[in-house]
Short mmCIF file of C-alpha atoms in Angstrom, two decimals:
data_model
loop_
_atom_site.label_atom_id
_atom_site.label_comp_id
_atom_site.label_asym_id
_atom_site.label_seq_id
_atom_site.Cartn_x
_atom_site.Cartn_y
_atom_site.Cartn_z
CA UNK Q 1 39.04 7.01 -8.69
CA UNK Q 2 38.57 5.17 -11.66
CA UNK Q 3 35.94 1.85 -11.78
CA UNK Q 4 38.08 -1.53 -11.60
CA UNK Q 5 38.24 -4.02 -14.76
CA UNK Q 6 38.76 -7.86 -12.82
CA UNK Q 7 37.68 -8.18 -8.94
CA UNK Q 8 39.17 -11.65 -7.72
CA UNK Q 9 37.35 -13.64 -10.50
CA UNK Q 10 34.69 -10.88 -11.22
CA UNK Q 11 34.95 -9.18 -14.95
CA UNK Q 12 33.36 -6.21 -13.78
CA UNK Q 13 31.00 -4.49 -15.80
CA UNK Q 14 29.32 -1.34 -14.51
CA UNK Q 15 28.77 0.60 -10.49
CA UNK Q 16 26.08 0.17 -9.27
CA UNK Q 17 26.70 1.99 -6.14
CA UNK Q 18 28.46 3.12 -3.32
CA UNK Q 19 27.96 3.42 0.44
CA UNK Q 20 30.23 4.84 3.40
CA UNK Q 21 32.03 1.50 3.95
CA UNK Q 22 31.20 -0.42 0.55
CA UNK Q 23 31.05 -0.35 -3.52
CA UNK Q 24 28.03 -2.04 -5.77
CA UNK Q 25 29.51 -2.78 -8.50
CA UNK Q 26 27.50 -4.88 -12.23
CA UNK Q 27 29.61 -8.09 -11.99
CA UNK Q 28 30.13 -11.13 -14.57
CA UNK Q 29 31.98 -14.32 -13.95
CA UNK Q 30 32.88 -17.23 -16.16
CA UNK Q 31 30.93 -19.88 -14.48
CA UNK Q 32 27.42 -18.41 -13.68
CA UNK Q 33 25.37 -17.49 -17.04
CA UNK Q 34 23.95 -14.51 -15.64
CA UNK Q 35 25.60 -11.05 -13.75
CA UNK Q 36 26.02 -10.20 -10.37
CA UNK Q 37 25.77 -7.12 -7.75
CA UNK Q 38 29.75 -7.55 -6.28
CA UNK Q 39 29.54 -5.59 -3.14
CA UNK Q 40 33.00 -5.00 -1.81
CA UNK Q 41 34.23 -3.52 1.35
CA UNK Q 42 36.86 -0.43 1.64
CA UNK Q 43 37.41 2.37 3.28
CA UNK Q 44 36.43 0.00 6.97
CA UNK Q 45 37.54 -0.26 11.10
CA UNK Q 46 36.66 -4.31 12.75
CA UNK Q 47 33.49 -3.41 13.15
CA UNK Q 48 32.70 -3.02 10.01
CA UNK Q 49 34.53 -5.64 8.87
CA UNK Q 50 31.88 -7.86 11.84
CA UNK Q 51 28.65 -6.27 10.65
CA UNK Q 52 30.03 -7.56 6.58
CA UNK Q 53 30.81 -10.84 7.68
CA UNK Q 54 27.14 -11.35 9.82
CA UNK Q 55 25.47 -9.94 6.36
CA UNK Q 56 26.95 -12.85 3.74
CA UNK Q 57 26.81 -15.22 6.49
CA UNK Q 58 22.71 -14.35 7.38
CA UNK Q 59 22.21 -13.57 3.46
CA UNK Q 60 23.85 -17.08 2.60
CA UNK Q 61 22.05 -18.58 5.06
CA UNK Q 62 18.74 -17.25 4.43
CA UNK Q 63 17.88 -19.35 1.02
CA UNK Q 64 14.12 -18.69 1.07
CA UNK Q 65 11.85 -17.51 -2.24
CA UNK Q 66 11.32 -13.26 -1.05
CA UNK Q 67 15.31 -13.56 -0.35
CA UNK Q 68 18.46 -11.64 -2.60
CA UNK Q 69 20.38 -14.66 -2.57
CA UNK Q 70 24.49 -14.45 -1.91
CA UNK Q 71 26.44 -17.00 -4.10
CA UNK Q 72 29.90 -16.74 -2.29
CA UNK Q 73 31.90 -14.19 -0.59
CA UNK Q 74 35.20 -14.21 0.25
CA UNK Q 75 38.78 -12.33 -0.05
CA UNK Q 76 40.71 -12.27 -3.65
CA UNK Q 77 45.20 -12.32 -3.21
CA UNK Q 78 44.97 -7.82 -3.50
CA UNK Q 79 42.94 -8.18 -0.10
CA UNK Q 80 39.78 -6.87 -1.39
CA UNK Q 81 36.89 -8.72 1.20
CA UNK Q 82 33.42 -8.97 -1.72
CA UNK Q 83 29.90 -10.42 -1.44
CA UNK Q 84 29.00 -11.47 -4.71
CA UNK Q 85 24.92 -11.53 -4.91
CA UNK Q 86 21.63 -12.55 -7.45
CA UNK Q 87 21.85 -9.13 -9.09
CA UNK Q 88 17.76 -7.13 -9.14
CA UNK Q 89 17.33 -4.79 -11.74
CA UNK Q 90 15.87 -1.65 -9.52
CA UNK Q 91 15.48 -1.26 -5.72
CA UNK Q 92 11.52 -0.45 -4.63
CA UNK Q 93 13.31 3.42 -4.42
CA UNK Q 94 13.73 3.00 -8.45
CA UNK Q 95 10.04 1.73 -8.40
CA UNK Q 96 8.46 4.42 -6.44
CA UNK Q 97 10.19 6.86 -8.76
CA UNK Q 98 8.99 5.56 -12.15
CA UNK Q 99 5.71 4.48 -11.09
CA UNK Q 100 4.65 8.45 -11.37
CA UNK Q 101 1.89 8.68 -8.64
CA UNK Q 102 0.58 6.37 -5.49
CA UNK Q 103 0.15 2.90 -5.51
CA UNK Q 104 -2.98 1.72 -4.70
CA UNK Q 105 -3.36 -1.06 -1.64
CA UNK Q 106 -3.75 -3.63 -4.29
CA UNK Q 107 -0.78 -2.60 -6.73
CA UNK Q 108 1.74 -2.70 -2.66
CA UNK Q 109 -0.07 -5.89 -1.40
CA UNK Q 110 0.40 -7.42 -4.39
CA UNK Q 111 4.07 -6.31 -4.62
CA UNK Q 112 5.27 -6.64 -1.40
CA UNK Q 113 3.84 -9.98 -0.38
CA UNK Q 114 6.82 -11.92 -0.62
CA UNK Q 115 8.70 -9.33 1.18
CA UNK Q 116 5.98 -10.20 3.90
CA UNK Q 117 6.83 -13.75 3.58
CA UNK Q 118 10.02 -13.09 3.57
CA UNK Q 119 10.17 -11.15 6.89
CA UNK Q 120 8.02 -13.30 8.84
CA UNK Q 121 9.99 -16.48 8.07
CA UNK Q 122 12.89 -14.44 9.32
CA UNK Q 123 10.87 -13.58 12.04
CA UNK Q 124 10.93 -17.32 13.03
CA UNK Q 125 14.15 -17.83 13.46
CA UNK Q 126 14.47 -15.58 16.54
CA UNK Q 127 16.25 -12.78 13.75
CA UNK Q 128 14.44 -9.07 13.38
CA UNK Q 129 15.79 -8.23 9.35
CA UNK Q 130 15.96 -4.03 11.22
CA UNK Q 131 16.34 -2.20 7.95
CA UNK Q 132 13.05 -3.19 5.69
CA UNK Q 133 13.19 0.13 3.10
CA UNK Q 134 12.70 1.08 -0.16
CA UNK Q 135 16.15 0.80 -1.13
CA UNK Q 136 16.58 -2.66 0.28
CA UNK Q 137 13.52 -4.12 -1.23
CA UNK Q 138 14.72 -4.63 -4.88
CA UNK Q 139 12.26 -5.87 -7.80
CA UNK Q 140 13.00 -7.57 -11.07
CA UNK Q 141 12.13 -6.71 -14.08
CA UNK Q 142 8.61 -9.37 -13.29
CA UNK Q 143 7.34 -7.31 -11.05
CA UNK Q 144 9.04 -9.91 -8.66
CA UNK Q 145 10.34 -8.14 -5.01
CA UNK Q 146 12.51 -9.60 -2.87
CA UNK Q 147 14.46 -8.27 0.38
CA UNK Q 148 17.98 -7.30 0.35
CA UNK Q 149 21.08 -6.30 3.20
CA UNK Q 150 21.55 -8.40 6.36
CA UNK Q 151 23.88 -5.74 7.46
CA UNK Q 152 22.46 -4.54 10.73
CA UNK Q 153 19.95 -7.83 11.37
CA UNK Q 154 19.66 -8.90 15.09
CA UNK Q 155 17.66 -11.62 17.63
CA UNK Q 156 15.08 -10.79 19.12
CA UNK Q 157 15.16 -9.20 21.96
CA UNK Q 158 18.02 -7.07 21.82
CA UNK Q 159 18.73 -3.03 22.39
CA UNK Q 160 19.80 -1.48 19.36
CA UNK Q 161 19.79 2.16 17.42
CA UNK Q 162 20.94 0.43 14.01
CA UNK Q 163 18.65 1.24 10.82
CA UNK Q 164 17.78 3.94 8.62
CA UNK Q 165 15.96 6.46 11.08
CA UNK Q 166 13.64 7.41 8.45
CA UNK Q 167 12.12 4.12 8.38
CA UNK Q 168 12.88 3.06 12.34
CA UNK Q 169 10.75 1.79 14.86
CA UNK Q 170 10.75 3.96 17.70
CA UNK Q 171 11.92 1.55 19.85
CA UNK Q 172 15.13 1.53 17.63
CA UNK Q 173 14.83 5.28 17.96
CA UNK Q 174 15.62 5.49 21.46
CA UNK Q 175 17.71 2.53 22.31
CA UNK Q 176 15.27 1.40 25.09
CA UNK Q 177 13.05 -1.35 24.62
CA UNK Q 178 13.82 -4.49 22.47
CA UNK Q 179 13.52 -4.97 19.04
CA UNK Q 180 11.05 -8.09 17.81
CA UNK Q 181 8.82 -8.84 15.22
CA UNK Q 182 7.37 -5.71 15.64
CA UNK Q 183 9.45 -3.22 15.03
CA UNK Q 184 9.40 -4.71 11.26
CA UNK Q 185 6.27 -4.69 10.88
CA UNK Q 186 6.07 -0.69 11.68
CA UNK Q 187 9.42 -0.25 9.43
CA UNK Q 188 6.95 -2.02 5.87
CA UNK Q 189 4.26 -0.23 7.17
CA UNK Q 190 6.29 3.25 7.21
CA UNK Q 191 7.27 1.97 3.58
CA UNK Q 192 3.43 1.04 2.40
CA UNK Q 193 2.75 4.38 3.51
CA UNK Q 194 4.87 6.11 1.69
CA UNK Q 195 3.20 3.67 -1.84
CA UNK Q 196 -0.07 4.29 -0.74
CA UNK Q 197 0.59 7.96 -0.11
CA UNK Q 198 3.06 9.46 -1.87
CA UNK Q 199 5.48 10.02 0.76
CA UNK Q 200 6.92 9.31 4.15
CA UNK Q 201 4.97 9.90 7.53
CA UNK Q 202 7.91 11.79 8.46
CA UNK Q 203 9.82 14.14 6.49
CA UNK Q 204 13.38 16.17 7.58
CA UNK Q 205 16.67 16.11 6.61
CA UNK Q 206 18.41 15.82 10.09
CA UNK Q 207 18.38 12.25 11.88
CA UNK Q 208 17.74 13.18 14.94
CA UNK Q 209 14.85 15.28 14.18
CA UNK Q 210 13.58 12.09 12.37
CA UNK Q 211 13.97 10.16 15.23
CA UNK Q 212 12.08 11.99 17.52
CA UNK Q 213 9.31 12.34 15.26
CA UNK Q 214 9.11 8.62 15.06
CA UNK Q 215 8.85 8.50 18.64
CA UNK Q 216 6.93 11.05 19.47
CA UNK Q 217 4.48 12.56 16.91
CA UNK Q 218 1.66 11.01 15.18
CA UNK Q 219 1.79 10.64 11.47
CA UNK Q 220 -0.26 13.07 9.00
CA UNK Q 221 -3.70 11.14 8.53
CA UNK Q 222 -3.67 8.71 5.23
CA UNK Q 223 -6.13 10.50 3.97
CA UNK Q 224 -5.13 14.15 4.10
CA UNK Q 225 -2.25 13.44 1.54
CA UNK Q 226 -4.29 10.98 -0.45
CA UNK Q 227 -8.10 10.82 -0.21
CA UNK Q 228 -8.56 7.83 -2.68
CA UNK Q 229 -7.48 5.28 0.48
CA UNK Q 230 -9.99 4.04 1.78
CA UNK Q 231 -11.09 3.97 5.79
CA UNK Q 232 -10.10 0.35 6.34
CA UNK Q 233 -7.08 0.08 4.63
CA UNK Q 234 -6.24 3.70 6.81
CA UNK Q 235 -6.81 2.39 9.94
CA UNK Q 236 -3.44 -0.53 8.74
CA UNK Q 237 -1.40 1.70 7.92
CA UNK Q 238 -1.81 3.78 11.32
CA UNK Q 239 -1.91 0.62 13.23
CA UNK Q 240 1.08 -0.25 12.34
CA UNK Q 241 2.78 2.76 13.27
CA UNK Q 242 1.40 2.75 16.40
CA UNK Q 243 4.12 3.81 18.98
CA UNK Q 244 3.48 0.51 20.94
CA UNK Q 245 5.21 -2.43 19.10
CA UNK Q 246 2.19 -5.02 21.19
CA UNK Q 247 -0.31 -2.52 19.62
CA UNK Q 248 0.37 -3.07 15.59
CA UNK Q 249 0.01 -6.41 13.44
CA UNK Q 250 1.13 -9.32 14.62
CA UNK Q 251 2.74 -10.05 12.09
CA UNK Q 252 3.88 -9.09 8.48
CA UNK Q 253 2.04 -11.45 6.39
CA UNK Q 254 -1.38 -10.07 9.43
CA UNK Q 255 -0.27 -6.56 8.29
CA UNK Q 256 -0.70 -7.25 4.40
CA UNK Q 257 -4.12 -9.18 5.28
CA UNK Q 258 -5.26 -7.22 6.76
CA UNK Q 259 -4.98 -4.72 3.28
CA UNK Q 260 -6.19 -7.33 1.48
CA UNK Q 261 -9.86 -6.83 2.03
CA UNK Q 262 -12.38 -7.19 -0.10
CA UNK Q 263 -13.73 -4.48 -2.19
CA UNK Q 264 -16.31 -3.94 -4.93
CA UNK Q 265 -14.41 -1.87 -7.53
CA UNK Q 266 -11.97 -2.92 -10.15
CA UNK Q 267 -8.29 -2.88 -9.94
CA UNK Q 268 -6.06 -2.94 -12.49
CA UNK Q 269 -2.16 -3.68 -11.10
CA UNK Q 270 0.95 -2.22 -13.42
CA UNK Q 271 4.89 -1.65 -11.94
CA UNK Q 272 6.67 0.31 -13.73
CA UNK Q 273 9.94 -1.64 -12.82
CA UNK Q 274 13.43 -0.08 -14.85
CA UNK Q 275 14.84 1.49 -17.96
CA UNK Q 276 12.44 1.41 -20.81
CA UNK Q 277 11.05 -2.24 -19.63
CA UNK Q 278 7.60 -2.50 -20.42
CA UNK Q 279 4.90 -2.28 -17.55
CA UNK Q 280 4.19 -5.52 -16.07
CA UNK Q 281 0.11 -5.14 -15.77
CA UNK Q 282 -2.17 -7.79 -14.16
CA UNK Q 283 -6.01 -8.36 -15.59
CA UNK Q 284 -8.49 -6.16 -14.08
CA UNK Q 285 -10.60 -8.06 -11.08
CA UNK Q 286 -13.57 -7.03 -9.05
CA UNK Q 287 -14.49 -8.38 -4.93
CA UNK Q 288 -13.86 -12.64 -6.77
CA UNK Q 289 -9.54 -11.46 -7.04
CA UNK Q 290 -9.69 -9.85 -4.17
CA UNK Q 291 -10.71 -12.83 -2.14
CA UNK Q 292 -8.57 -14.93 -4.15
CA UNK Q 293 -5.30 -12.52 -3.15
CA UNK Q 294 -6.30 -12.75 0.45
CA UNK Q 295 -6.22 -16.65 -0.19
CA UNK Q 296 -3.19 -16.83 -1.48
CA UNK Q 297 -1.61 -14.89 0.75
CA UNK Q 298 -2.77 -16.48 4.07
CA UNK Q 299 -1.31 -19.81 1.88
CA UNK Q 300 2.19 -21.61 3.36
CA UNK Q 301 4.94 -19.84 1.28
CA UNK Q 302 6.82 -22.96 -0.89
CA UNK Q 303 9.77 -24.14 0.35
CA UNK Q 304 13.05 -24.03 -1.41
CA UNK Q 305 13.55 -26.84 -4.09
CA UNK Q 306 16.62 -28.84 -3.98
CA UNK Q 307 19.64 -27.04 -5.77
CA UNK Q 308 20.79 -27.74 -9.46
CA UNK Q 309 24.49 -27.29 -11.16
CA UNK Q 310 26.19 -24.41 -9.25
CA UNK Q 311 25.99 -22.16 -12.22
CA UNK Q 312 22.24 -22.18 -12.81
CA UNK Q 313 20.33 -19.33 -11.57
CA UNK Q 314 16.89 -19.18 -11.06
CA UNK Q 315 15.17 -17.93 -14.41
CA UNK Q 316 12.02 -16.22 -12.86
CA UNK Q 317 13.88 -14.41 -10.32
CA UNK Q 318 17.36 -13.81 -10.97
CA UNK Q 319 18.49 -15.80 -8.20
CA UNK Q 320 21.60 -18.69 -8.34
CA UNK Q 321 19.59 -22.88 -6.89
CA UNK Q 322 22.65 -23.15 -5.96
CA UNK Q 323 25.68 -21.66 -3.29
CA UNK Q 324 29.31 -21.95 -4.39
CA UNK Q 325 31.60 -23.47 -2.34
CA UNK Q 326 33.99 -20.60 -1.53
CA UNK Q 327 32.66 -19.21 1.21
CA UNK Q 328 33.45 -16.08 3.65
CA UNK Q 329 34.64 -17.60 7.16
CA UNK Q 330 37.87 -18.92 6.26
CA UNK Q 331 38.71 -15.93 3.74
CA UNK Q 332 37.95 -13.57 7.16
CA UNK Q 333 39.34 -15.83 9.70
CA UNK Q 334 40.94 -14.01 12.46
CA UNK Q 335 44.27 -15.40 11.26
CA UNK Q 336 43.44 -13.84 8.11
CA UNK Q 337 44.87 -10.02 7.70
CA UNK Q 338 43.15 -7.21 7.16
CA UNK Q 339 43.70 -4.43 4.66
CA UNK Q 340 43.99 -1.54 6.68
CA UNK Q 341 41.59 0.43 9.22
CA UNK Q 342 39.61 3.45 7.85
CA UNK Q 343 36.79 5.30 9.02
CA UNK Q 344 34.91 4.56 11.26
CA UNK Q 345 31.69 2.68 10.60
CA UNK Q 346 28.00 4.36 11.70
CA UNK Q 347 25.13 3.12 13.43
CA UNK Q 348 22.79 3.62 10.50
CA UNK Q 349 22.87 1.37 7.67
CA UNK Q 350 23.37 1.77 3.72
CA UNK Q 351 21.74 0.20 0.52
CA UNK Q 352 22.52 -2.89 -0.77
CA UNK Q 353 18.83 -15.53 2.44
CA UNK Q 354 15.87 -18.87 7.09
CA UNK Q 355 15.69 -22.49 5.85
CA UNK Q 356 11.72 -22.27 6.58
CA UNK Q 357 9.51 -20.82 5.87
CA UNK Q 358 6.48 -20.29 8.20
CA UNK Q 359 2.54 -19.66 7.72
CA UNK Q 360 1.79 -16.84 8.45
CA UNK Q 361 0.24 -16.23 11.85
CA UNK Q 362 -3.95 -13.74 11.21
CA UNK Q 363 -4.55 -11.58 14.08
CA UNK Q 364 -4.98 -8.14 14.36
CA UNK Q 365 -3.78 -5.15 16.44
CA UNK Q 366 -5.58 -5.72 20.06
CA UNK Q 367 -6.55 -1.54 20.16
CA UNK Q 368 -7.47 0.42 16.76
CA UNK Q 369 -5.55 4.07 16.68
CA UNK Q 370 -7.18 6.80 16.10
CA UNK Q 371 -9.43 7.50 14.00
CA UNK Q 372 -7.25 8.17 10.33
#
């Protein structure tokens, strides 16, 4: 199938990816001075449409640092349903592949700090993301990470088996325990485990096997896969992967603070982001830099700034400082006929913004995990 040249007001530049029910394009709009990521729904049924609407509604609501911004959502005259979002250079999955080696603890903490703050803010609103994975963490050319894709987000306390098996929590795998902030802490722990060891804790080509492993199996000791991981970091990783939710760190911010303990060896951060761009390098530092990092993580995130012109984009994240006026609600109201339906949606999320940000809580797991 040939790539369309125009979808609504958006001129298509290139196709970025294709999932089960949607295609994502890099596109341009005349009144925006930077490209957008345009997610276009296809082959969908009512359940998929409802999921898409939920993603659009939540991503527009969560206007905080660390969450990818949404510009608008709607339906074209031809019936194509779309979601226009800030274009970000690469996913963490690509960054990991291009990095070429395991990340150090400090590299991982610095890169994921805004994502942890975003998760804590989402949890403060009573929500759980439920699909934290490298494909849904996007990294800009200057090394800033944002969280994306709210298609399977749920209220805390619900039962669900939605998510991505390689990164989902045991309670998602079984669907018999309510999801909570600790469900996202577990998934973030899987992501950090992969960054520090070079592989996820559980590996299989079969989703049912991966889900069973999350429920029943102990992950390999991190130091067995990468002896350069210090023992304190290894213990923190295993606590995040505890099968029992209340035994995990109390929040995403707490998980990163436990990882960001003081150390005495110099560090150098170099994150290769995307497409022949120069590496982002930070100055080597010792104990003083690590202590400053702990202070930085403990401070409350900045509140969102006032919105200027709708066509203005944030210079650092590529995100708009205001949301365009077109919304999904009228375009996808029950009175609007939808295109013919196609293949039913699956319960597994595919790759693809709260109004205040809380001060991250400080806590540690109530029971230490087995020795790494």
